Coordinates of C-alpha atoms in Angstrom, one line a residue:
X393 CA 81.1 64.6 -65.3
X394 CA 80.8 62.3 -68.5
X395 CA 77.4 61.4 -69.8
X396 CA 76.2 58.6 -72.1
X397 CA 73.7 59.5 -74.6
X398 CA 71.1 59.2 -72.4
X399 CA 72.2 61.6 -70.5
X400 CA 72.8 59.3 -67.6
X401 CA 76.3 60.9 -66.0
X402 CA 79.1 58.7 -64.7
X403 CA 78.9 59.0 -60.9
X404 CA 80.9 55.7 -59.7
X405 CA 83.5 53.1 -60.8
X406 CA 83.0 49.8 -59.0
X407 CA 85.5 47.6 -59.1
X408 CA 85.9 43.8 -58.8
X409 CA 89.2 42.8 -57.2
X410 CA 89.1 38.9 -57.1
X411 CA 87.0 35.9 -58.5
X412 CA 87.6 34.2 -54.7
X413 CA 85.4 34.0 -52.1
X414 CA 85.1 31.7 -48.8
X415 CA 81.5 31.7 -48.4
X416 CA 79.2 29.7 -51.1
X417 CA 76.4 31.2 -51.2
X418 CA 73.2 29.9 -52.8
X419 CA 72.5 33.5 -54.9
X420 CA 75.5 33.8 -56.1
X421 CA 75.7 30.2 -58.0
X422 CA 73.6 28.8 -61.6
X423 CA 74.8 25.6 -61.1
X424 CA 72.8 22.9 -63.5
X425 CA 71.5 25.6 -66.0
X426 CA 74.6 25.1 -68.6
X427 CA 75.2 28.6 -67.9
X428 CA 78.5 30.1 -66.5
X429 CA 78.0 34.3 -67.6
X430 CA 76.4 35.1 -64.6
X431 CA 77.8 38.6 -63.4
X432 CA 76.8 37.8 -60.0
X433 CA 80.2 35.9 -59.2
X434 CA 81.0 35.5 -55.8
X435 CA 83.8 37.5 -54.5
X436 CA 85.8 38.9 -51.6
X437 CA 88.1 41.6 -51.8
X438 CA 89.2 41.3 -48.5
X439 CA 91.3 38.3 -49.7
X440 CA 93.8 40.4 -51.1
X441 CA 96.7 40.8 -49.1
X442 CA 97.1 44.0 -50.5
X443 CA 93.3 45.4 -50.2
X444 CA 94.8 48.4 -47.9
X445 CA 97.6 49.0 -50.7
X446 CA 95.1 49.3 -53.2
X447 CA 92.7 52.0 -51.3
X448 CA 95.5 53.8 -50.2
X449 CA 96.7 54.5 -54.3
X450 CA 93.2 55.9 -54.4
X451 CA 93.1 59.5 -55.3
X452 CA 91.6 61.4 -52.5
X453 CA 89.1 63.5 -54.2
X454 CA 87.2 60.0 -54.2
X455 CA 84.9 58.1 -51.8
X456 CA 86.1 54.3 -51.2
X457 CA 83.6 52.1 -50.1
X458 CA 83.2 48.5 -50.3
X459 CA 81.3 45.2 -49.9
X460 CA 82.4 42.4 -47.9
X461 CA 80.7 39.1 -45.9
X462 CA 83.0 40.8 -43.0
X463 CA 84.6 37.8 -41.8
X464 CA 88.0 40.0 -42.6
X465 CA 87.5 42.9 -40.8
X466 CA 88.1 42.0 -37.4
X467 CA 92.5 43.4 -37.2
X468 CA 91.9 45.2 -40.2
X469 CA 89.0 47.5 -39.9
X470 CA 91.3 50.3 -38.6
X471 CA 93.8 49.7 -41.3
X472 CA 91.1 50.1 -44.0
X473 CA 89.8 53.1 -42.6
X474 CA 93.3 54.7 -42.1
X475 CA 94.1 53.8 -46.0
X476 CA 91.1 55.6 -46.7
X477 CA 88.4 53.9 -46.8
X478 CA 85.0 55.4 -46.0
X479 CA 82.8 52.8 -45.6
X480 CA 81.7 49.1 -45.6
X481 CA 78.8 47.4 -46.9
X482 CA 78.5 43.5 -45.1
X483 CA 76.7 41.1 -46.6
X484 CA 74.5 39.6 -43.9
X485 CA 70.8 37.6 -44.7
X486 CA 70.0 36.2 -41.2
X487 CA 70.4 36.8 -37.9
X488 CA 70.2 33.4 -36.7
X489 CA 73.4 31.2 -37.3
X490 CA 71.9 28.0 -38.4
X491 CA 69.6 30.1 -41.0
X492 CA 72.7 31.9 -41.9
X493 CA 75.0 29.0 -42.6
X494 CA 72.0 27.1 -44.6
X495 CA 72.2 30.2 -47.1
X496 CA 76.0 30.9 -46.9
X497 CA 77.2 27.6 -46.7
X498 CA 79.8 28.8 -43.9
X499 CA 79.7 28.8 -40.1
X500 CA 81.1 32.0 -39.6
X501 CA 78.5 33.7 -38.6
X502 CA 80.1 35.5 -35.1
X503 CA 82.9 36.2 -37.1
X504 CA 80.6 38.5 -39.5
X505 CA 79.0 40.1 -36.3
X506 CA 82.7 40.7 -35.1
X507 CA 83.2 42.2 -38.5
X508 CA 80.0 44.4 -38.4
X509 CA 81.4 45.9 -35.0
X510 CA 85.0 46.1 -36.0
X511 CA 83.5 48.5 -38.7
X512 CA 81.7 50.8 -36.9
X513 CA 84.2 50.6 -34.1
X514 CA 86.4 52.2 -37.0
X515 CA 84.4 54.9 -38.0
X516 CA 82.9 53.4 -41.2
X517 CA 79.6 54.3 -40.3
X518 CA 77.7 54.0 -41.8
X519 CA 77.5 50.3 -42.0
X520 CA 75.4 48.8 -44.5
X521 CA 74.0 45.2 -44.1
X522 CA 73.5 43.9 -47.4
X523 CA 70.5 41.4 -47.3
X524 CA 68.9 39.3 -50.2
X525 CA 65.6 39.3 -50.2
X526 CA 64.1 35.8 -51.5
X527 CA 62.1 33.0 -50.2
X528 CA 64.6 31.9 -48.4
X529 CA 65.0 35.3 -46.4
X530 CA 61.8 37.5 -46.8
X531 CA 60.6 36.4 -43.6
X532 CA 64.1 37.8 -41.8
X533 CA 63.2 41.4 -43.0
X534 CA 61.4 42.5 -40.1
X535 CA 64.4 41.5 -37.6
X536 CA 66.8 42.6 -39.8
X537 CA 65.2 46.2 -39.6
X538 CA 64.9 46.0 -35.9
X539 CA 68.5 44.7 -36.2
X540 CA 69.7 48.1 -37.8
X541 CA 66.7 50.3 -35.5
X542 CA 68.1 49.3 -32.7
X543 CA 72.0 49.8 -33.6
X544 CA 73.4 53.4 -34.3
X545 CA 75.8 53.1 -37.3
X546 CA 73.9 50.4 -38.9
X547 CA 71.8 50.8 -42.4
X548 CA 69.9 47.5 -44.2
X549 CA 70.2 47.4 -47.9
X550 CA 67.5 44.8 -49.3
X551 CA 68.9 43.6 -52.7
X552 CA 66.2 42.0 -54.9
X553 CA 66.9 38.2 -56.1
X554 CA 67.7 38.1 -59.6
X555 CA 67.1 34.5 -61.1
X556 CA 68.4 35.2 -64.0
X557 CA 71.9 35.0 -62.2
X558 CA 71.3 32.1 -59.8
X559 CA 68.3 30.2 -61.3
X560 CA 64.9 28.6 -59.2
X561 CA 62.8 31.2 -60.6
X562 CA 60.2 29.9 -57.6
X563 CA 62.6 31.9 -54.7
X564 CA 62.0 35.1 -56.5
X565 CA 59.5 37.2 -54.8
X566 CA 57.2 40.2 -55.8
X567 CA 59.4 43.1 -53.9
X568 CA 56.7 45.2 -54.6
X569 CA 55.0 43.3 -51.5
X570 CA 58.3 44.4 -49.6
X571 CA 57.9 48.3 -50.6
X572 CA 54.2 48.1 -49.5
X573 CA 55.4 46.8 -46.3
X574 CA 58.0 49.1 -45.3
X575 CA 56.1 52.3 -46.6
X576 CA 53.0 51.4 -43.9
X577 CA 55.4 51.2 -41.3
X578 CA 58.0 54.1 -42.3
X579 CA 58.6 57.5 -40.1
X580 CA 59.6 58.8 -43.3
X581 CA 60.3 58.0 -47.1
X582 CA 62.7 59.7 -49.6
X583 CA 63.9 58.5 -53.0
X584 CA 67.8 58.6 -53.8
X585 CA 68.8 59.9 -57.5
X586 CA 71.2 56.8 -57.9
X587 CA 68.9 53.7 -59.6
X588 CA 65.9 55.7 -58.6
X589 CA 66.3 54.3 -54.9
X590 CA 63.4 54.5 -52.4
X591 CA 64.7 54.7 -48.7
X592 CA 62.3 54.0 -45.7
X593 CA 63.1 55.1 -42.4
X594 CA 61.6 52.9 -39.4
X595 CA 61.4 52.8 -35.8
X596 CA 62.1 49.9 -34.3
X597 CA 59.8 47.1 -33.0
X598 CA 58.2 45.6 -36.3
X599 CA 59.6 41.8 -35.2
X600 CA 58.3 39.6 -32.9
X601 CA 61.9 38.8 -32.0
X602 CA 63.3 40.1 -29.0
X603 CA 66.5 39.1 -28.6
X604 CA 67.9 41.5 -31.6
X605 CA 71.8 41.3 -31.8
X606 CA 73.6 44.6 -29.9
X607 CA 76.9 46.0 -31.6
X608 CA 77.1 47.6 -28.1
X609 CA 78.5 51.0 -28.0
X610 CA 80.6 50.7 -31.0
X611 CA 79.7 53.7 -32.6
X612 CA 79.6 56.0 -30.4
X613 CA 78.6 59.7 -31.3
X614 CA 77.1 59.0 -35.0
X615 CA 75.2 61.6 -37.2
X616 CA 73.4 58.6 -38.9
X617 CA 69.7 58.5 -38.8
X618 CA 68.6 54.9 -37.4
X619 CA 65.9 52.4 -38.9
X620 CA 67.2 53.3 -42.3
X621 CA 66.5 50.5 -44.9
X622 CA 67.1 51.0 -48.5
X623 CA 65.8 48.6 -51.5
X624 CA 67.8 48.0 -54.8
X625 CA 65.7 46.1 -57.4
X626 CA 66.9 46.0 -60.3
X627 CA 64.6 43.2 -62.1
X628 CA 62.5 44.7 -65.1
X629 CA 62.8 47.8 -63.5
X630 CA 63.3 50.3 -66.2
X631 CA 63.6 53.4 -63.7
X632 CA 66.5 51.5 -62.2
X633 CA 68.3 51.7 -65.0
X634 CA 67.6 54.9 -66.2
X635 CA 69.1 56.6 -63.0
X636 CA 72.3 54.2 -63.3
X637 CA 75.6 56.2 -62.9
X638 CA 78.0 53.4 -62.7
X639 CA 80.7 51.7 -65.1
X640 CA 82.2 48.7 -64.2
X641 CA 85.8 47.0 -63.8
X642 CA 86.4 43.2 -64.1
X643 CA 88.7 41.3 -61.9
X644 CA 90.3 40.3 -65.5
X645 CA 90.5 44.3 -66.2
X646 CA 87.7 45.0 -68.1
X647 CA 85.9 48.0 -68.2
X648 CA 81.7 47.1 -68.8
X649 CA 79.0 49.8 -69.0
X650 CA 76.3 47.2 -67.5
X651 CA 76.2 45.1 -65.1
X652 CA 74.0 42.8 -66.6
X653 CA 76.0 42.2 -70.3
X654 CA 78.9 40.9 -71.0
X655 CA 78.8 41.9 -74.9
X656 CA 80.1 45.4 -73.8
X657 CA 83.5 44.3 -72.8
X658 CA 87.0 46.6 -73.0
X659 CA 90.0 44.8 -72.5
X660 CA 92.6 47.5 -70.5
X661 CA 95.0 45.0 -70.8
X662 CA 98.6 46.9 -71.4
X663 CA 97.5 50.0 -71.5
X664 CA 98.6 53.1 -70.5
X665 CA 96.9 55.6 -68.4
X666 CA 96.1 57.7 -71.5
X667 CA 94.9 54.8 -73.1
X668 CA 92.3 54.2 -70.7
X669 CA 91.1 56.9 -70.2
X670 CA 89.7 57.0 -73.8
X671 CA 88.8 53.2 -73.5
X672 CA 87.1 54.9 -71.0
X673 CA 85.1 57.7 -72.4
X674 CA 84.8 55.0 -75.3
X675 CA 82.6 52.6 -73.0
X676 CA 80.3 55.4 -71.5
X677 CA 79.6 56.7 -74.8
X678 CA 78.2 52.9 -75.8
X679 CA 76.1 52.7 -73.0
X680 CA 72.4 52.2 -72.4
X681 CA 69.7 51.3 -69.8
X682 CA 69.3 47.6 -69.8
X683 CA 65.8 47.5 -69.1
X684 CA 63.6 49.7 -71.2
X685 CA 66.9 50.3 -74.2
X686 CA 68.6 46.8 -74.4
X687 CA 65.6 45.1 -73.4
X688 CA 62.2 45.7 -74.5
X689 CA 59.1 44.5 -73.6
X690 CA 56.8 42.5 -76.7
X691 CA 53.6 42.4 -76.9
X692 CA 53.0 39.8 -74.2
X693 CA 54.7 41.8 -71.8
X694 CA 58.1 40.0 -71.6
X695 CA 61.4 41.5 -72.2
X696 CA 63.3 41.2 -75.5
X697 CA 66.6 42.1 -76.7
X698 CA 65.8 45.5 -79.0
X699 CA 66.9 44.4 -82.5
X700 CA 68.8 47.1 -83.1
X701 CA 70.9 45.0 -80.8
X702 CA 70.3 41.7 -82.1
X703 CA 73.8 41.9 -84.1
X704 CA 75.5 42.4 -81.1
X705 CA 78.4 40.1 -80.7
X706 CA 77.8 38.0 -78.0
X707 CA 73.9 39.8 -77.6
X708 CA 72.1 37.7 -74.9
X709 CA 70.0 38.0 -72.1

């Protein structure tokens, strides 16, 4: 396994496919701050025509996964999992359609519950719903978890907002809040090595809703333990970063070491396999942990760029 020089070692490629999407969602968008790097740009794969082409050139020593807003995988679920893909993550932040087309922007909402079942009906359990957790949404958590309680095949993977990337600061919320609450209700906790992740296992029943969607018996006989939720937040978190495994691959074909810079860029352009590998090796060794490396906090407590990468080209935050 290849290391950077913080001894972080490279456990996952993940790769961008397309700069299209047919949702608009309101995190993924910095409209009116002069501002167009955001990494966050939206994006679904399953707009490729040849998606299943793609995952079926994968080498099959690796697990495929990816992240979709699921509208797509109704017909093609089965085709994706017989290319060899392994499983799904779908991007879903309410479970109420008029809530859900105020954040997406799209009335598709029974077409992404289709999705969600045409997923686990395919054996790409398990199924993670991706869920942003801002003002917006923080009061859909405790349905959301009854949501994936109450469904075998399903996990919830609460993704913290990141202004930074979409702007009004005032929607950001202290996940911290969000931890506390899940840990006081949790049958068990354990902490995943990958960005330091804690994982809370619940049993359902923490929502006053009662009329939870049902993916029916779609997934059958499952090994998945159910009421898992899992939270990535990545904001000033320097533990995060620390335990981050993954390099990065533009739509364009660029190869980044973080997520959050774009002064790290390698072009693969016309290269050949050879070539890329070392451009490769080249962008592992020049990575570093974001928070706590590139970023350092000042005396007032906010975070910096580290002058050693002041001369940077392209060095912002």
């Amino acid at each position: 396994m290849l290391e950077d020089d913080f001894g972080r070692g490279i456990s996952g490629v993940r790769v961008s496919l397309t700069d299209r999407c047919n949702f608009d969602c309101v995190y993924c968008h910095n409209e009116g701050l002069g501002d167009t790097r955001g990494p966050m740009d939206p994006q679904e794969p399953m707009l490729r025509d040849d998606l299943e082409e793609i995952i079926a050139r994968t080498p099959g020593s690796m697990e495929v996964s990816m992240t979709t807003n699921g509208t797509f995988l109704p017909g093609r679920a089965g085709d994706l999992k017989a290319a060899g893909l392994d499983r799904v993550n779908v991007s879903q932040d309410a479970l109420d359609p008029e809530d859900f087309a105020e954040i997406t922007k799209a009335g598709a909402f029974d077409a992404v519950m289709d999705g969600v079942r045409a997923a686990v009906e395919a054996g790409l359990a398990p199924v993670k719903i991706n869920m942003v957790v801002f003002e917006p949404t923080a009061g859909y958590v405790p349905e959301m978890v009854d949501f994936v309680a109450e469904n075998p095949g399903l996990q919830l993977q609460l993704i913290e907002y990141m202004p930074e990337i979409a702007g009004h600061p005032e929607w950001a919320i202290d996940i911290g809040r969000v931890h506390d609450w899940l840990d006081d209700r949790a049958r068990r906790t354990e902490t995943r090595e990958m960005h330091d992740r804690k994982r809370y296992y619940l049993d359902s029943g923490v929502s006053e809703r009662s009329d939870v969607p049902d993916v029916g018996d779609a997934a059958g006989e499952t090994d998945v333990e159910t009421g898992m939720v899992e939270i990535v937040d990545p904001v000033e978190n320097e533990d995060f970063c620390a335990n981050c495994g993954r390099v990065r691959v533009t739509h364009e074909g660029y190869l980044k070491g973080c997520l959050n810079r774009n002064d790290d860029l390698q072009s693969m352009g016309e290269m050949t396999g050879p070539e890329i590998r070392e451009t490769f090796r080249e962008v592992v060794d020049n990575r570093v942990p974001y928070y706590g490396e590139y970023l350092v906090e000042n005396e007032e407590g906010n975070y910096v760029i580290n002058e050693k990468y002041i001369e940077a080209p392209g060095a912002d935050v």
